[in-house]
Coordinates of C-alpha atoms and ligand atoms in Angstrom, one line a residue:
M23 CA 99.8 111.7 95.2
D24 CA 102.2 109.8 92.9
K25 CA 104.1 106.6 93.8
V26 CA 107.5 105.1 93.2
F27 CA 107.5 101.4 93.9
I28 CA 109.8 98.4 94.1
S29 CA 108.3 95.0 93.7
Q30 CA 109.7 91.7 95.0
L31 CA 113.2 92.9 95.8
H32 CA 115.1 89.7 96.8
V33 CA 117.6 89.7 99.6
D34 CA 119.3 86.7 101.2
T35 CA 120.2 87.4 104.9
I36 CA 120.4 86.0 108.4
I37 CA 117.0 86.7 110.1
G38 CA 114.8 84.9 112.6
V39 CA 114.0 84.1 116.2
Y40 CA 115.3 80.6 116.4
D41 CA 118.9 79.4 116.8
F42 CA 118.9 77.5 113.5
E43 CA 118.0 80.7 111.7
K44 CA 121.1 82.4 112.9
E45 CA 123.4 80.2 110.9
T46 CA 121.9 80.0 107.4
K47 CA 120.7 82.8 105.2
Q48 CA 117.0 82.9 104.2
S49 CA 115.3 84.7 101.4
L50 CA 113.3 87.8 102.0
Y51 CA 111.2 89.7 99.4
F52 CA 110.4 93.4 99.7
D53 CA 107.5 95.3 98.2
I54 CA 107.9 99.0 98.8
E55 CA 105.7 101.9 97.8
M56 CA 106.8 105.5 98.4
L57 CA 104.5 108.5 98.0
C58 CA 106.1 111.5 96.2
D59 CA 105.5 114.2 93.6
I60 CA 106.9 112.9 90.3
K61 CA 106.2 116.1 88.4
P62 CA 109.6 117.9 89.0
A63 CA 111.4 114.8 87.6
A64 CA 109.0 114.4 84.7
K65 CA 109.2 118.1 83.7
T66 CA 113.0 118.1 83.7
D67 CA 113.8 114.5 82.7
D68 CA 116.4 114.7 85.5
I69 CA 117.2 111.7 87.7
A70 CA 118.5 114.1 90.4
L71 CA 114.9 115.3 90.9
A72 CA 113.5 111.8 91.0
L73 CA 113.0 109.4 93.9
D74 CA 115.6 106.9 92.6
Y75 CA 114.3 103.4 93.1
A76 CA 117.7 101.9 92.3
K77 CA 119.3 103.9 95.2
V78 CA 116.5 102.9 97.6
S79 CA 117.0 99.2 96.6
E80 CA 120.7 99.5 97.2
R81 CA 120.0 101.0 100.7
V82 CA 117.5 98.3 101.6
I83 CA 119.9 95.5 100.6
A84 CA 122.8 97.1 102.4
H85 CA 120.9 97.6 105.6
T86 CA 119.2 94.2 105.5
T87 CA 122.5 92.4 105.2
A88 CA 124.5 94.6 107.6
K89 CA 123.4 93.5 111.1
P90 CA 121.0 90.6 111.8
V91 CA 117.7 91.1 113.7
E92 CA 115.2 88.5 114.8
L93 CA 111.8 89.9 113.8
L94 CA 110.5 91.1 110.4
E95 CA 108.8 93.9 112.4
T96 CA 112.1 95.2 113.6
L97 CA 113.5 95.3 110.1
A98 CA 110.4 96.9 108.6
E99 CA 110.5 99.7 111.2
Q100 CA 114.2 100.3 110.6
L101 CA 113.8 100.4 106.8
A102 CA 110.8 102.8 107.0
A103 CA 112.8 105.2 109.2
I104 CA 115.8 105.1 106.8
I105 CA 113.7 105.6 103.7
L106 CA 111.7 108.5 105.3
T107 CA 114.9 110.2 106.5
E108 CA 117.2 109.7 103.5
F109 CA 114.8 110.0 100.5
T110 CA 112.2 112.5 99.3
T111 CA 109.1 110.6 100.2
T112 CA 106.3 111.6 102.7
Q113 CA 104.9 108.1 103.2
V114 CA 106.3 104.6 102.8
T115 CA 104.6 101.2 102.8
I116 CA 106.9 98.2 103.2
R117 CA 105.8 94.6 102.9
I118 CA 108.4 91.9 103.8
S119 CA 107.7 88.3 102.8
K120 CA 109.6 85.3 104.2
P121 CA 108.5 82.4 102.0
A122 CA 110.4 79.6 103.7
A123 CA 109.2 80.4 107.2
V124 CA 106.0 78.3 107.2
T125 CA 106.1 75.3 104.9
Q126 CA 102.3 75.0 104.6
A127 CA 102.0 78.7 103.5
N128 CA 102.9 80.2 100.1
T129 CA 104.5 83.1 102.1
V130 CA 104.2 85.0 105.4
G131 CA 105.3 88.4 106.5
V132 CA 104.5 91.9 107.7
E133 CA 103.4 95.1 106.1
I134 CA 103.7 98.6 107.6
T135 CA 102.9 102.2 106.5
R136 CA 104.8 105.1 108.0
R137 CA 104.6 108.8 107.4
K138 CA 107.3 111.5 107.8
A139 CA 106.7 113.5 111.0
C140 CA 105.6 117.1 110.3
Ligands
LIG223 N1 105.1 88.4 113.4 C1 106.2 87.6 113.3 N2 106.0 86.3 113.6 C2 107.1 85.5 113.5 C3 108.4 86.0 113.1 C4 108.5 87.3 112.8 O1 109.5 87.9 112.4 N3 107.3 88.1 112.9 N4 109.4 85.1 113.0 C5 109.3 83.8 113.3 C6 110.5 82.9 113.1 O2 111.7 83.6 112.9 C7 110.1 82.1 111.8 O3 110.3 82.8 110.6 C8 110.8 80.8 111.8 O4 109.9 79.8 111.2 C9 108.1 83.2 113.7 N5 107.0 84.2 113.8

């Protein structure tokens, strides 16, 4: 199966468990892989038949900045459900990195893979 991907999409937003995290935006980075068949788009050279990574990126930014949540897990599950519902992909993998969360680490985060229900 083919993939459309988004690498290191940067979004500043309110996210976190602790009180101090509810006042200042922090950086998140998203890596997203979406399984799909790219042949219809390739054959026709038509963006309407493509899984549009720009539209997915806009949707991820809009949702991530709309309503704060505490856990990266919550955000990852919400975004996976949105992408599987609104875009023509059968499986999505979302990795969210929060580099400022643990000073001793380069970055930390979560990764999930979810499939469209049959
Ligand atoms: N598995 C997770 N662990 C932690 C999260 C999280 O979202 N998922 N969040 C925090 C805090 O918000 C942290 O980022 C503050 O340093 C801690 N652990």
